[in-house]
Amino acid sequence: MLIPSRGYFPDFLTPVEGQYGWDVGLDALRGIRPERMRRELQLLAAGAPMTPRLREFMDSGDKQLPRLMGELRAYHRAAVEPYWTHIQAQIEAERAARGRALLDGGADELLDSLPPMLRWRAPVLECDYPVDRDVRLRGRGLLLQPSFFCRRTAVTLHDPELPPVLVYPAAAQLASAPAGGEAARPVEEQRQRTLGKLVGHTRSVVLRAIGDGATTSELARRAGVSLASASQHACVMREAGLVTTLRRGNAVLHTVTPLGAALLKGGAVAS
């Protein structure tokens, strides 16, 4: 109803405060001003079919917020929570890759390392977008937000007065999402089959050696193993859900998933 398959959808559904967590985002949505809600719903109605539910929402305004928030919570429980560990691992891998690019070459390298639908041609960041549009920062900076759910094109807020945000597909998600809908299946089955392989002192050392992120060659050097051995151990741990690998050209970057970090903190990796 409020999010069509394509085209405009209200900015108030994606509050910037959501970057600080699900509950913070819901609190921001709960506090949305009625006049802003009406204005954005009118924009939606101008470009989308007027369904009975949309008309009801427009007529009732903020009185529909409790119902909307209840539906969002139900959707989150059904479609996000069961796969949150996998989603979080992909996003952390993306952040690690962008952080490494920033450290290696500054802002230019960071912007140049983004997925192919984004092209850095200083001083302009171009992106594939359904409509022609210019977003002028006016010294406000730009929040780059990788998303597991964003596909094909980037997304930005419609209102130019809101803080500039660019939501783009996480490269790890683009590179590793299985075909045929496998990404929507819980990964616990595969982990249960593979975790039994994850024993021995060497893999414990390799997992710890990944740290905040490591390429295969860095991993081999830190762990004191051969390049082939580091690649093999990383592969097994990736299948077990302990490591995420982000590929960019011929290079790869391994990062520890939340599950892998929990095992390290709890000393659960056997020696």
PDB file of C-alpha atoms in Angstrom:
ATOM      1  CA  MET A   1       0.000   0.000   0.000  1.00  0.00           C
ATOM      2  CA  LEU A   2       2.639   2.564   1.070  1.00  0.00           C
ATOM      3  CA  ILE A   3       5.594   1.021  -0.792  1.00  0.00           C
ATOM      4  CA  PRO A   4       4.790   0.409  -4.481  1.00  0.00           C
ATOM      5  CA  SER A   5       6.896  -1.980  -6.538  1.00  0.00           C
ATOM      6  CA  ARG A   6       8.538   1.010  -8.202  1.00  0.00           C
ATOM      7  CA  GLY A   7       8.508   4.780  -7.955  1.00  0.00           C
ATOM      8  CA  TYR A   8       8.110   7.098  -4.993  1.00  0.00           C
ATOM      9  CA  PHE A   9       7.389   5.936  -1.477  1.00  0.00           C
ATOM     10  CA  PRO A  10       7.144   8.212   1.594  1.00  0.00           C
ATOM     11  CA  ASP A  11      10.399   9.345   3.195  1.00  0.00           C
ATOM     12  CA  PHE A  12       8.913   9.008   6.684  1.00  0.00           C
ATOM     13  CA  LEU A  13       9.009   5.210   6.305  1.00  0.00           C
ATOM     14  CA  THR A  14      12.824   5.279   6.302  1.00  0.00           C
ATOM     15  CA  PRO A  15      13.824   7.706   9.075  1.00  0.00           C
ATOM     16  CA  VAL A  16      17.526   8.520   9.241  1.00  0.00           C
ATOM     17  CA  GLU A  17      17.418   7.573  12.927  1.00  0.00           C
ATOM     18  CA  GLY A  18      16.940   3.963  11.828  1.00  0.00           C
ATOM     19  CA  GLN A  19      20.712   3.689  11.360  1.00  0.00           C
ATOM     20  CA  TYR A  20      20.942   3.450  15.150  1.00  0.00           C
ATOM     21  CA  GLY A  21      18.697   0.409  15.377  1.00  0.00           C
ATOM     22  CA  TRP A  22      15.234  -0.978  14.739  1.00  0.00           C
ATOM     23  CA  ASP A  23      13.671   0.385  17.942  1.00  0.00           C
ATOM     24  CA  VAL A  24      15.146   3.868  17.419  1.00  0.00           C
ATOM     25  CA  GLY A  25      13.740   3.919  13.890  1.00  0.00           C
ATOM     26  CA  LEU A  26      10.283   2.957  15.153  1.00  0.00           C
ATOM     27  CA  ASP A  27      10.423   5.707  17.767  1.00  0.00           C
ATOM     28  CA  ALA A  28      11.221   8.229  15.033  1.00  0.00           C
ATOM     29  CA  LEU A  29       8.296   6.946  12.961  1.00  0.00           C
ATOM     30  CA  ARG A  30       5.997   7.215  15.973  1.00  0.00           C
ATOM     31  CA  GLY A  31       6.934  10.876  16.340  1.00  0.00           C
ATOM     32  CA  ILE A  32       6.343  11.863  12.701  1.00  0.00           C
ATOM     33  CA  ARG A  33       4.550  15.194  12.319  1.00  0.00           C
ATOM     34  CA  PRO A  34       0.991  14.849  10.913  1.00  0.00           C
ATOM     35  CA  GLU A  35       1.541  17.622   8.339  1.00  0.00           C
ATOM     36  CA  ARG A  36       4.632  15.892   6.972  1.00  0.00           C
ATOM     37  CA  MET A  37       2.768  12.593   6.755  1.00  0.00           C
ATOM     38  CA  ARG A  38      -0.092  14.190   4.821  1.00  0.00           C
ATOM     39  CA  ARG A  39       2.304  15.927   2.427  1.00  0.00           C
ATOM     40  CA  GLU A  40       4.201  12.756   1.619  1.00  0.00           C
ATOM     41  CA  LEU A  41       1.041  10.671   1.299  1.00  0.00           C
ATOM     42  CA  GLN A  42      -0.270  13.202  -1.232  1.00  0.00           C
ATOM     43  CA  LEU A  43       2.930  12.722  -3.258  1.00  0.00           C
ATOM     44  CA  LEU A  44       2.399   8.970  -3.124  1.00  0.00           C
ATOM     45  CA  ALA A  45      -1.233   9.263  -4.202  1.00  0.00           C
ATOM     46  CA  ALA A  46      -0.236  11.446  -7.162  1.00  0.00           C
ATOM     47  CA  GLY A  47       1.858   8.654  -8.654  1.00  0.00           C
ATOM     48  CA  ALA A  48       0.136   5.481  -7.454  1.00  0.00           C
ATOM     49  CA  PRO A  49      -3.348   3.985  -7.829  1.00  0.00           C
ATOM     50  CA  MET A  50      -5.699   5.179  -5.112  1.00  0.00           C
ATOM     51  CA  THR A  51      -6.523   1.962  -3.259  1.00  0.00           C
ATOM     52  CA  PRO A  52      -9.110   1.881  -0.460  1.00  0.00           C
ATOM     53  CA  ARG A  53      -6.374   1.322   2.134  1.00  0.00           C
ATOM     54  CA  LEU A  54      -4.348   4.260   0.871  1.00  0.00           C
ATOM     55  CA  ARG A  55      -7.439   6.467   0.952  1.00  0.00           C
ATOM     56  CA  GLU A  56      -8.172   5.289   4.499  1.00  0.00           C
ATOM     57  CA  PHE A  57      -4.602   6.070   5.553  1.00  0.00           C
ATOM     58  CA  MET A  58      -4.750   9.540   3.990  1.00  0.00           C
ATOM     59  CA  ASP A  59      -8.080  10.341   5.626  1.00  0.00           C
ATOM     60  CA  SER A  60      -7.043   9.099   9.066  1.00  0.00           C
ATOM     61  CA  GLY A  61      -3.460  10.398   9.047  1.00  0.00           C
ATOM     62  CA  ASP A  62      -1.460   9.704  12.184  1.00  0.00           C
ATOM     63  CA  LYS A  63      -4.353   7.717  13.693  1.00  0.00           C
ATOM     64  CA  GLN A  64      -3.220   4.869  11.443  1.00  0.00           C
ATOM     65  CA  LEU A  65       0.322   4.891  12.869  1.00  0.00           C
ATOM     66  CA  PRO A  66      -0.277   2.228  15.564  1.00  0.00           C
ATOM     67  CA  ARG A  67      -1.645  -0.123  12.921  1.00  0.00           C
ATOM     68  CA  LEU A  68       1.260   0.609  10.568  1.00  0.00           C
ATOM     69  CA  MET A  69       3.822   0.011  13.309  1.00  0.00           C
ATOM     70  CA  GLY A  70       2.160  -3.254  14.242  1.00  0.00           C
ATOM     71  CA  GLU A  71       2.359  -4.434  10.633  1.00  0.00           C
ATOM     72  CA  LEU A  72       6.012  -3.393  10.420  1.00  0.00           C
ATOM     73  CA  ARG A  73       6.824  -5.347  13.579  1.00  0.00           C
ATOM     74  CA  ALA A  74       5.030  -8.425  12.241  1.00  0.00           C
ATOM     75  CA  TYR A  75       6.905  -8.200   8.943  1.00  0.00           C
ATOM     76  CA  HIS A  76      10.217  -7.752  10.744  1.00  0.00           C
ATOM     77  CA  ARG A  77       9.605 -10.857  12.862  1.00  0.00           C
ATOM     78  CA  ALA A  78       8.696 -12.950   9.827  1.00  0.00           C
ATOM     79  CA  ALA A  79      11.089 -11.676   7.158  1.00  0.00           C
ATOM     80  CA  VAL A  80      14.116 -10.239   8.953  1.00  0.00           C
ATOM     81  CA  GLU A  81      14.686 -11.734  12.406  1.00  0.00           C
ATOM     82  CA  PRO A  82      15.155 -15.372  11.239  1.00  0.00           C
ATOM     83  CA  TYR A  83      17.968 -14.278   8.903  1.00  0.00           C
ATOM     84  CA  TRP A  84      19.425 -11.408  10.912  1.00  0.00           C
ATOM     85  CA  THR A  85      22.777 -13.075  11.623  1.00  0.00           C
ATOM     86  CA  HIS A  86      23.344 -13.665   7.916  1.00  0.00           C
ATOM     87  CA  ILE A  87      22.229 -10.141   6.994  1.00  0.00           C
ATOM     88  CA  GLN A  88      24.417  -8.569   9.661  1.00  0.00           C
ATOM     89  CA  ALA A  89      27.436 -10.568   8.497  1.00  0.00           C
ATOM     90  CA  GLN A  90      27.008  -9.320   4.929  1.00  0.00           C
ATOM     91  CA  ILE A  91      26.684  -5.695   6.030  1.00  0.00           C
ATOM     92  CA  GLU A  92      29.701  -5.935   8.356  1.00  0.00           C
ATOM     93  CA  ALA A  93      31.739  -7.337   5.464  1.00  0.00           C
ATOM     94  CA  GLU A  94      30.650  -4.385   3.338  1.00  0.00           C
ATOM     95  CA  ARG A  95      31.624  -1.893   6.017  1.00  0.00           C
ATOM     96  CA  ALA A  96      34.998  -3.549   6.480  1.00  0.00           C
ATOM     97  CA  ALA A  97      35.697  -3.326   2.743  1.00  0.00           C
ATOM     98  CA  ARG A  98      34.722   0.338   2.546  1.00  0.00           C
ATOM     99  CA  GLY A  99      36.721   1.137   5.678  1.00  0.00           C
ATOM    100  CA  ARG A 100      39.786  -0.501   4.182  1.00  0.00           C
ATOM    101  CA  ALA A 101      39.351   1.514   0.967  1.00  0.00           C
ATOM    102  CA  LEU A 102      39.105   4.723   3.013  1.00  0.00           C
ATOM    103  CA  LEU A 103      42.289   3.907   4.936  1.00  0.00           C
ATOM    104  CA  ASP A 104      44.166   2.905   1.785  1.00  0.00           C
ATOM    105  CA  GLY A 105      43.288   5.845  -0.433  1.00  0.00           C
ATOM    106  CA  GLY A 106      41.030   8.295   1.367  1.00  0.00           C
ATOM    107  CA  ALA A 107      37.599   9.445   0.232  1.00  0.00           C
ATOM    108  CA  ASP A 108      38.443   9.048  -3.469  1.00  0.00           C
ATOM    109  CA  GLU A 109      39.321   5.363  -3.017  1.00  0.00           C
ATOM    110  CA  LEU A 110      36.228   4.789  -0.877  1.00  0.00           C
ATOM    111  CA  LEU A 111      33.878   6.294  -3.458  1.00  0.00           C
ATOM    112  CA  ASP A 112      35.655   4.516  -6.306  1.00  0.00           C
ATOM    113  CA  SER A 113      35.245   1.157  -4.528  1.00  0.00           C
ATOM    114  CA  LEU A 114      31.434   1.277  -4.438  1.00  0.00           C
ATOM    115  CA  PRO A 115      29.351  -1.185  -6.536  1.00  0.00           C
ATOM    116  CA  PRO A 116      29.242  -0.693 -10.339  1.00  0.00           C
ATOM    117  CA  MET A 117      25.944   1.208 -10.371  1.00  0.00           C
ATOM    118  CA  LEU A 118      27.791   4.009  -8.542  1.00  0.00           C
ATOM    119  CA  ARG A 119      30.569   5.865 -10.376  1.00  0.00           C
ATOM    120  CA  TRP A 120      32.871   8.427  -8.771  1.00  0.00           C
ATOM    121  CA  ARG A 121      33.832  11.168 -11.233  1.00  0.00           C
ATOM    122  CA  ALA A 122      35.157  13.858  -8.933  1.00  0.00           C
ATOM    123  CA  PRO A 123      33.509  15.961  -7.720  1.00  0.00           C
ATOM    124  CA  VAL A 124      30.313  14.111  -8.702  1.00  0.00           C
ATOM    125  CA  LEU A 125      29.103  10.680  -7.598  1.00  0.00           C
ATOM    126  CA  GLU A 126      26.907   9.328 -10.407  1.00  0.00           C
ATOM    127  CA  CYS A 127      24.498   6.453  -9.942  1.00  0.00           C
ATOM    128  CA  ASP A 128      21.988   4.478 -11.963  1.00  0.00           C
ATOM    129  CA  TYR A 129      18.586   5.814 -10.971  1.00  0.00           C
ATOM    130  CA  PRO A 130      15.036   5.470 -12.360  1.00  0.00           C
ATOM    131  CA  VAL A 131      14.688   9.242 -12.900  1.00  0.00           C
ATOM    132  CA  ASP A 132      17.023  12.140 -13.602  1.00  0.00           C
ATOM    133  CA  ARG A 133      17.820  13.888 -10.350  1.00  0.00           C
ATOM    134  CA  ASP A 134      20.579  15.953  -8.753  1.00  0.00           C
ATOM    135  CA  VAL A 135      21.226  15.777  -5.010  1.00  0.00           C
ATOM    136  CA  ARG A 136      23.263  18.755  -3.830  1.00  0.00           C
ATOM    137  CA  LEU A 137      24.999  18.283  -0.489  1.00  0.00           C
ATOM    138  CA  ARG A 138      25.589  21.971   0.306  1.00  0.00           C
ATOM    139  CA  GLY A 139      28.286  21.034   2.795  1.00  0.00           C
ATOM    140  CA  ARG A 140      26.070  18.603   4.708  1.00  0.00           C
ATOM    141  CA  GLY A 141      28.014  15.434   3.905  1.00  0.00           C
ATOM    142  CA  LEU A 142      26.555  12.190   2.587  1.00  0.00           C
ATOM    143  CA  LEU A 143      25.578   9.110   4.587  1.00  0.00           C
ATOM    144  CA  LEU A 144      26.422   5.973   2.583  1.00  0.00           C
ATOM    145  CA  GLN A 145      24.121   3.192   3.758  1.00  0.00           C
ATOM    146  CA  PRO A 146      24.751  -0.354   2.455  1.00  0.00           C
ATOM    147  CA  SER A 147      21.589  -2.440   2.338  1.00  0.00           C
ATOM    148  CA  PHE A 148      20.963  -6.158   2.088  1.00  0.00           C
ATOM    149  CA  PHE A 149      17.534  -5.491   0.551  1.00  0.00           C
ATOM    150  CA  CYS A 150      18.430  -2.815  -1.999  1.00  0.00           C
ATOM    151  CA  ARG A 151      18.786  -4.275  -5.525  1.00  0.00           C
ATOM    152  CA  ARG A 152      19.843  -2.996  -8.948  1.00  0.00           C
ATOM    153  CA  THR A 153      19.788   0.750  -8.206  1.00  0.00           C
ATOM    154  CA  ALA A 154      20.584   3.040  -5.318  1.00  0.00           C
ATOM    155  CA  VAL A 155      17.862   4.834  -3.335  1.00  0.00           C
ATOM    156  CA  THR A 156      17.822   8.316  -1.867  1.00  0.00           C
ATOM    157  CA  LEU A 157      15.287  10.415   0.022  1.00  0.00           C
ATOM    158  CA  HIS A 158      12.883  12.515  -2.017  1.00  0.00           C
ATOM    159  CA  ASP A 159      12.879  15.610   0.201  1.00  0.00           C
ATOM    160  CA  PRO A 160      16.060  17.630  -0.545  1.00  0.00           C
ATOM    161  CA  GLU A 161      15.883  19.268   2.906  1.00  0.00           C
ATOM    162  CA  LEU A 162      16.333  15.951   4.729  1.00  0.00           C
ATOM    163  CA  PRO A 163      19.889  14.802   5.585  1.00  0.00           C
ATOM    164  CA  PRO A 164      21.432  13.370   2.380  1.00  0.00           C
ATOM    165  CA  VAL A 165      21.420   9.551   2.426  1.00  0.00           C
ATOM    166  CA  LEU A 166      22.376   7.156  -0.348  1.00  0.00           C
ATOM    167  CA  VAL A 167      21.230   3.565   0.171  1.00  0.00           C
ATOM    168  CA  TYR A 168      23.043   1.142  -2.117  1.00  0.00           C
ATOM    169  CA  PRO A 169      23.229  -2.652  -2.539  1.00  0.00           C
ATOM    170  CA  ALA A 170      25.860  -4.242  -0.332  1.00  0.00           C
ATOM    171  CA  ALA A 171      28.568  -5.663  -2.581  1.00  0.00           C
ATOM    172  CA  ALA A 172      28.777  -8.814  -0.436  1.00  0.00           C
ATOM    173  CA  GLN A 173      25.079  -9.401  -1.069  1.00  0.00           C
ATOM    174  CA  LEU A 174      25.514  -8.867  -4.818  1.00  0.00           C
ATOM    175  CA  ALA A 175      28.478 -11.223  -4.977  1.00  0.00           C
ATOM    176  CA  SER A 176      27.256 -14.044  -2.782  1.00  0.00           C
ATOM    177  CA  ALA A 177      23.456 -14.169  -2.840  1.00  0.00           C
ATOM    178  CA  PRO A 178      22.547 -17.717  -3.976  1.00  0.00           C
ATOM    179  CA  ALA A 179      20.296 -18.212  -6.971  1.00  0.00           C
ATOM    180  CA  GLY A 180      16.821 -19.665  -6.845  1.00  0.00           C
ATOM    181  CA  GLY A 181      15.790 -17.992  -3.595  1.00  0.00           C
ATOM    182  CA  GLU A 182      18.320 -19.775  -1.390  1.00  0.00           C
ATOM    183  CA  ALA A 183      19.125 -16.518   0.396  1.00  0.00           C
ATOM    184  CA  ALA A 184      15.624 -16.562   1.892  1.00  0.00           C
ATOM    185  CA  ARG A 185      16.223 -19.954   3.528  1.00  0.00           C
ATOM    186  CA  PRO A 186      17.637 -20.070   7.069  1.00  0.00           C
ATOM    187  CA  VAL A 187      21.372 -20.756   6.989  1.00  0.00           C
ATOM    188  CA  GLU A 188      21.343 -22.777  10.196  1.00  0.00           C
ATOM    189  CA  GLU A 189      20.977 -26.084   8.319  1.00  0.00           C
ATOM    190  CA  GLN A 190      24.218 -25.540   6.437  1.00  0.00           C
ATOM    191  CA  ARG A 191      25.976 -24.360   9.578  1.00  0.00           C
ATOM    192  CA  GLN A 192      24.987 -27.467  11.499  1.00  0.00           C
ATOM    193  CA  ARG A 193      26.463 -29.657   8.757  1.00  0.00           C
ATOM    194  CA  THR A 194      29.725 -27.724   8.601  1.00  0.00           C
ATOM    195  CA  LEU A 195      30.478 -26.703  12.184  1.00  0.00           C
ATOM    196  CA  GLY A 196      31.658 -30.231  12.912  1.00  0.00           C
ATOM    197  CA  LYS A 197      34.602 -29.623  10.587  1.00  0.00           C
ATOM    198  CA  LEU A 198      35.697 -26.585  12.538  1.00  0.00           C
ATOM    199  CA  VAL A 199      38.088 -28.160  15.060  1.00  0.00           C
ATOM    200  CA  GLY A 200      41.804 -27.961  15.580  1.00  0.00           C
ATOM    201  CA  HIS A 201      44.380 -25.440  16.654  1.00  0.00           C
ATOM    202  CA  THR A 202      45.159 -24.148  13.141  1.00  0.00           C
ATOM    203  CA  ARG A 203      41.628 -23.001  12.390  1.00  0.00           C
ATOM    204  CA  SER A 204      41.414 -21.338  15.774  1.00  0.00           C
ATOM    205  CA  VAL A 205      44.551 -19.367  14.884  1.00  0.00           C
ATOM    206  CA  VAL A 206      43.223 -18.545  11.403  1.00  0.00           C
ATOM    207  CA  LEU A 207      39.894 -17.304  12.758  1.00  0.00           C
ATOM    208  CA  ARG A 208      41.621 -15.038  15.253  1.00  0.00           C
ATOM    209  CA  ALA A 209      44.066 -13.836  12.594  1.00  0.00           C
ATOM    210  CA  ILE A 210      41.254 -12.386  10.489  1.00  0.00           C
ATOM    211  CA  GLY A 211      40.790  -9.631  13.074  1.00  0.00           C
ATOM    212  CA  ASP A 212      38.980  -6.634  11.599  1.00  0.00           C
ATOM    213  CA  GLY A 213      39.411  -8.035   8.090  1.00  0.00           C
ATOM    214  CA  ALA A 214      42.147  -9.692   6.084  1.00  0.00           C
ATOM    215  CA  THR A 215      42.866 -10.700   2.523  1.00  0.00           C
ATOM    216  CA  THR A 216      43.908 -14.310   1.941  1.00  0.00           C
ATOM    217  CA  SER A 217      47.575 -13.366   1.692  1.00  0.00           C
ATOM    218  CA  GLU A 218      47.378 -11.300   4.883  1.00  0.00           C
ATOM    219  CA  LEU A 219      45.607 -14.161   6.608  1.00  0.00           C
ATOM    220  CA  ALA A 220      48.326 -16.607   5.574  1.00  0.00           C
ATOM    221  CA  ARG A 221      51.032 -14.278   6.850  1.00  0.00           C
ATOM    222  CA  ARG A 222      49.341 -13.551  10.172  1.00  0.00           C
ATOM    223  CA  ALA A 223      48.505 -17.200  10.871  1.00  0.00           C
ATOM    224  CA  GLY A 224      51.841 -18.547   9.630  1.00  0.00           C
ATOM    225  CA  VAL A 225      50.298 -20.904   7.086  1.00  0.00           C
ATOM    226  CA  SER A 226      50.575 -21.284   3.319  1.00  0.00           C
ATOM    227  CA  LEU A 227      48.350 -19.305   0.949  1.00  0.00           C
ATOM    228  CA  ALA A 228      46.519 -22.473  -0.104  1.00  0.00           C
ATOM    229  CA  SER A 229      45.973 -23.498   3.513  1.00  0.00           C
ATOM    230  CA  ALA A 230      44.630 -20.062   4.469  1.00  0.00           C
ATOM    231  CA  SER A 231      42.219 -20.177   1.518  1.00  0.00           C
ATOM    232  CA  GLN A 232      41.010 -23.664   2.463  1.00  0.00           C
ATOM    233  CA  HIS A 233      40.456 -22.807   6.123  1.00  0.00           C
ATOM    234  CA  ALA A 234      38.622 -19.607   5.183  1.00  0.00           C
ATOM    235  CA  CYS A 235      36.387 -21.613   2.844  1.00  0.00           C
ATOM    236  CA  VAL A 236      35.410 -24.101   5.564  1.00  0.00           C
ATOM    237  CA  MET A 237      34.727 -21.322   8.058  1.00  0.00           C
ATOM    238  CA  ARG A 238      32.686 -19.428   5.453  1.00  0.00           C
ATOM    239  CA  GLU A 239      30.520 -22.528   4.916  1.00  0.00           C
ATOM    240  CA  ALA A 240      30.077 -22.740   8.691  1.00  0.00           C
ATOM    241  CA  GLY A 241      28.858 -19.150   8.859  1.00  0.00           C
ATOM    242  CA  LEU A 242      31.880 -17.931  10.837  1.00  0.00           C
ATOM    243  CA  VAL A 243      33.473 -15.895   8.057  1.00  0.00           C
ATOM    244  CA  THR A 244      32.143 -13.731   5.242  1.00  0.00           C
ATOM    245  CA  THR A 245      34.171 -13.194   2.076  1.00  0.00           C
ATOM    246  CA  LEU A 246      33.690 -10.091  -0.038  1.00  0.00           C
ATOM    247  CA  ARG A 247      35.034 -10.358  -3.572  1.00  0.00           C
ATOM    248  CA  ARG A 248      36.143  -7.363  -5.652  1.00  0.00           C
ATOM    249  CA  GLY A 249      37.847  -8.263  -8.906  1.00  0.00           C
ATOM    250  CA  ASN A 250      40.646 -10.708  -8.138  1.00  0.00           C
ATOM    251  CA  ALA A 251      40.915  -9.629  -4.507  1.00  0.00           C
ATOM    252  CA  VAL A 252      38.963 -10.979  -1.540  1.00  0.00           C
ATOM    253  CA  LEU A 253      38.475  -9.669   1.977  1.00  0.00           C
ATOM    254  CA  HIS A 254      37.571 -12.042   4.815  1.00  0.00           C
ATOM    255  CA  THR A 255      35.700 -10.752   7.885  1.00  0.00           C
ATOM    256  CA  VAL A 256      34.450 -12.526  10.995  1.00  0.00           C
ATOM    257  CA  THR A 257      30.651 -12.864  11.281  1.00  0.00           C
ATOM    258  CA  PRO A 258      28.791 -12.222  14.566  1.00  0.00           C
ATOM    259  CA  LEU A 259      28.701 -16.002  15.104  1.00  0.00           C
ATOM    260  CA  GLY A 260      32.455 -16.245  14.588  1.00  0.00           C
ATOM    261  CA  ALA A 261      33.043 -13.325  16.952  1.00  0.00           C
ATOM    262  CA  ALA A 262      30.823 -14.967  19.580  1.00  0.00           C
ATOM    263  CA  LEU A 263      32.827 -18.178  19.345  1.00  0.00           C
ATOM    264  CA  LEU A 264      36.077 -16.269  19.752  1.00  0.00           C
ATOM    265  CA  LYS A 265      34.826 -14.309  22.733  1.00  0.00           C
ATOM    266  CA  GLY A 266      33.517 -17.456  24.379  1.00  0.00           C
ATOM    267  CA  GLY A 267      36.632 -19.469  23.645  1.00  0.00           C
ATOM    268  CA  ALA A 268      34.487 -22.005  21.817  1.00  0.00           C
ATOM    269  CA  VAL A 269      36.954 -22.741  19.038  1.00  0.00           C
ATOM    270  CA  ALA A 270      38.600 -26.002  19.989  1.00  0.00           C
ATOM    271  CA  SER A 271      42.356 -26.424  20.074  1.00  0.00           C
TER     272      SER A 271
END
